[in-house]
């Protein structure tokens, strides 16, 4: 399988190359040249399989020859062995034709574990081949950093540095990053906000000499391997509810558009998905765009669903490329306009194409809290605020087609918001109940590029 850039001006790469590169050199995102279609009989044959077997069958056609079957099966087995639920991604019914897909049984209690755990194992395979030593650097507002740390801790040939804004992540999120004992993990509390963290990471990547010197790699949400890993649970959930014979819809709490785009890949593979509902909080650039055709940046407003507080949804570029008839030059022109003037207007026909796949809605803070309370009153279940945004928006689209809302994080990761809505504080799962007692290890850093480079060089050598 070959991968090409959404901006049409970077070399095509195989799967391992696209995973190693993350972002394409022309600034675009990698996508498969052609999405393989699973025949109906193959989709039907997924029914009743365990998650790992289904994952192998969904991922297989996207891989390059670089990886052998036994290796990839081993990577998948490793990736999901630490999950706290035998089904990995269980479905729970919450209404007449409404289901929750619980994606929070991984080691850091958010859906990002599905992709990050697998990409960690695939990087391990790739590095064993090349003998390369790499440095993973990421900025996080909470969930991505801990998921990356969990996935790469202790892996040979890899150092992981995660920058987070000091004092601005939840205590659970911080402790998940700082209580890891492996020496290749470096949690850095930066004296600044999330935008500063992201800006410093960008600076490091743009310093090409430094980038080559330490073998920088990125595992952020635009990495194709992460999108692909997330495609699996859209397929397994649809099969559980009757695919290929019966269509299903999904409501996806959305920030960077990575998760919902993974659903679009499942749809391209031939899984009968009627609607992919993009659910946003009051940072609603995607909902506004799908409604009006105008993609325009507004300031980020903090919400109780912080993992969805974003300005620009990087992965939306992939959907744009498809909607613009795979025209890389047209995508590049819109992205230039976005950078220069803070927005762009979609051509009418591209908007029509997007609307064939995506619907959308938004939830205010009050609506989010009300959804947490309503689900608790109706079913006894506690849901996290991100999931609640999905539930609120999904309820506007219920009908004869089963609706699956993605439960993207465990309620115990956001206990304050849940307590405010229900009066109940969700406890951490037993396997991590001692998180508040574990010793923390963190390095405080100034918002200063050269100091960061020195620190990374020293830590890698140590
Ligand atoms: C990252 C995240 C999201 C948003 O996912 P995207 O792929 O960025 O759209 C939603 N909920 C939670 C809990 C997250 O961590």
Coordinates of N, CA and C in Angstrom, one line a residue, residues 7 118 225 256 322:
X7 N -1.4 17.3 0.1 CA -1.1 18.5 -0.7 C -0.3 18.2 -2.0
X118 N -1.0 0.7 19.9 CA -0.6 -0.1 18.7 C 0.6 0.6 18.0
X225 N -1.0 6.1 11.1 CA -1.2 4.8 11.8 C -2.2 4.9 13.0
X256 N -9.9 17.3 17.0 CA -9.0 17.3 15.9 C -9.5 16.6 14.7
X322 N -10.5 14.6 0.1 CA -11.5 13.7 -0.5 C -12.6 14.5 -1.2

